[in-house]
Each structure stands twice: as C-alpha cells, then as structure tokens.
C-alpha cells in the first residue's frame, strides 16, 4: 500500500497462478491533502488507517473499490507512525508532538485517549506478535512498554 499527497491511496495486490504473477492496482480516493507517512490495514482487513503531515489520523472502511471515511482524529503535529494491536480493534498513533494516542472503535464510535507523552518525536511503533509489548522508537532511543500502559 502506498499513498501520496494527491488524496489517493494505491493498494497493490500480487497473485500467483502457476508461474504467472499478476499485479492488480486499486486506486482509492482518500481525504488527505498532504503526505501520508503511514497507512496500514486492520487485522481483519476491513479498515485502512492512515496519517501523516496533516496531523490527522484517518480511519477508512475498505470497500474493494473505494475507501469510505469513518473517523478522523487530530494530533497537534504531524503523525509519524501507526500500529495495530494484533488481537483487537485497538491501534496506536504517534508523532512529532511526542504523543502516543490509543484509539479503539466501540459501537461505531472512535474513542481516543493520550496514553504517553515522550521526550522526543515518536518515529515508529510496533506491537509484539502476542500484543503484550509495544516497542517505541523515540529519537535515538528504543523503549519497550507492556501493553497494560493502555489501561492506566
């Protein structure tokens, strides 16, 4: 999945039949007008979450040929990274405002809360495969948190 500042997200699908490899490109209209830094699928591949220079996390429903905007969440500065929890509808966004926000959809409402304020720009977030740990790249440091920071 790639995206640009033209309001489109390009989703590439590779399929292999025998020795033949096919590439299917799907261009979806999105709502952003500036560079997207990160775009990911939810675990069930029903949602696409994207964020970047606009400082907005966009949550789209993926509808085979288009993206339908469901939610928007405003950070105070640009979004650098987004990661999805491996076993739930929870995802975390982080950015140059040194903030990590937890987001979860409950009964068609996106609930968001500040879970951690760091000392530097959050460059990357990634959950462990079991979802117990969250690795955070902050400036030149790498920090690991237990997922229970979400419950504080």
C-alpha angles and dihedrals in degrees: 000000000000134000141188142192092271096085095257133114116204115210116194121202120194119198128178123208111179106310094338120099118199127196118204117191121201118189113201125192110237133182102241124107100186135054116302113220098188136018122174141171122238116245092262091045091234095112135049116203119196138173141162145124093354090068090231128118108216121200114197132183108232109228104178094253102029146019120242114205111235105165144005127199124188122221116191092241139014120315114237103179146007130192133186124223108243097230108032147036089264122116134174129216127196136181155158090299086073090241131129116201126194115216128189132171115227120175094338094311123109110223115198132181138171108253103172140006113206132198095244144020113305104234102176141005127194134168121219115249092261093046093237096114134044116203115205126192107207117180102301095342133087116208129184122207131187109244089242088083081083089065097053 
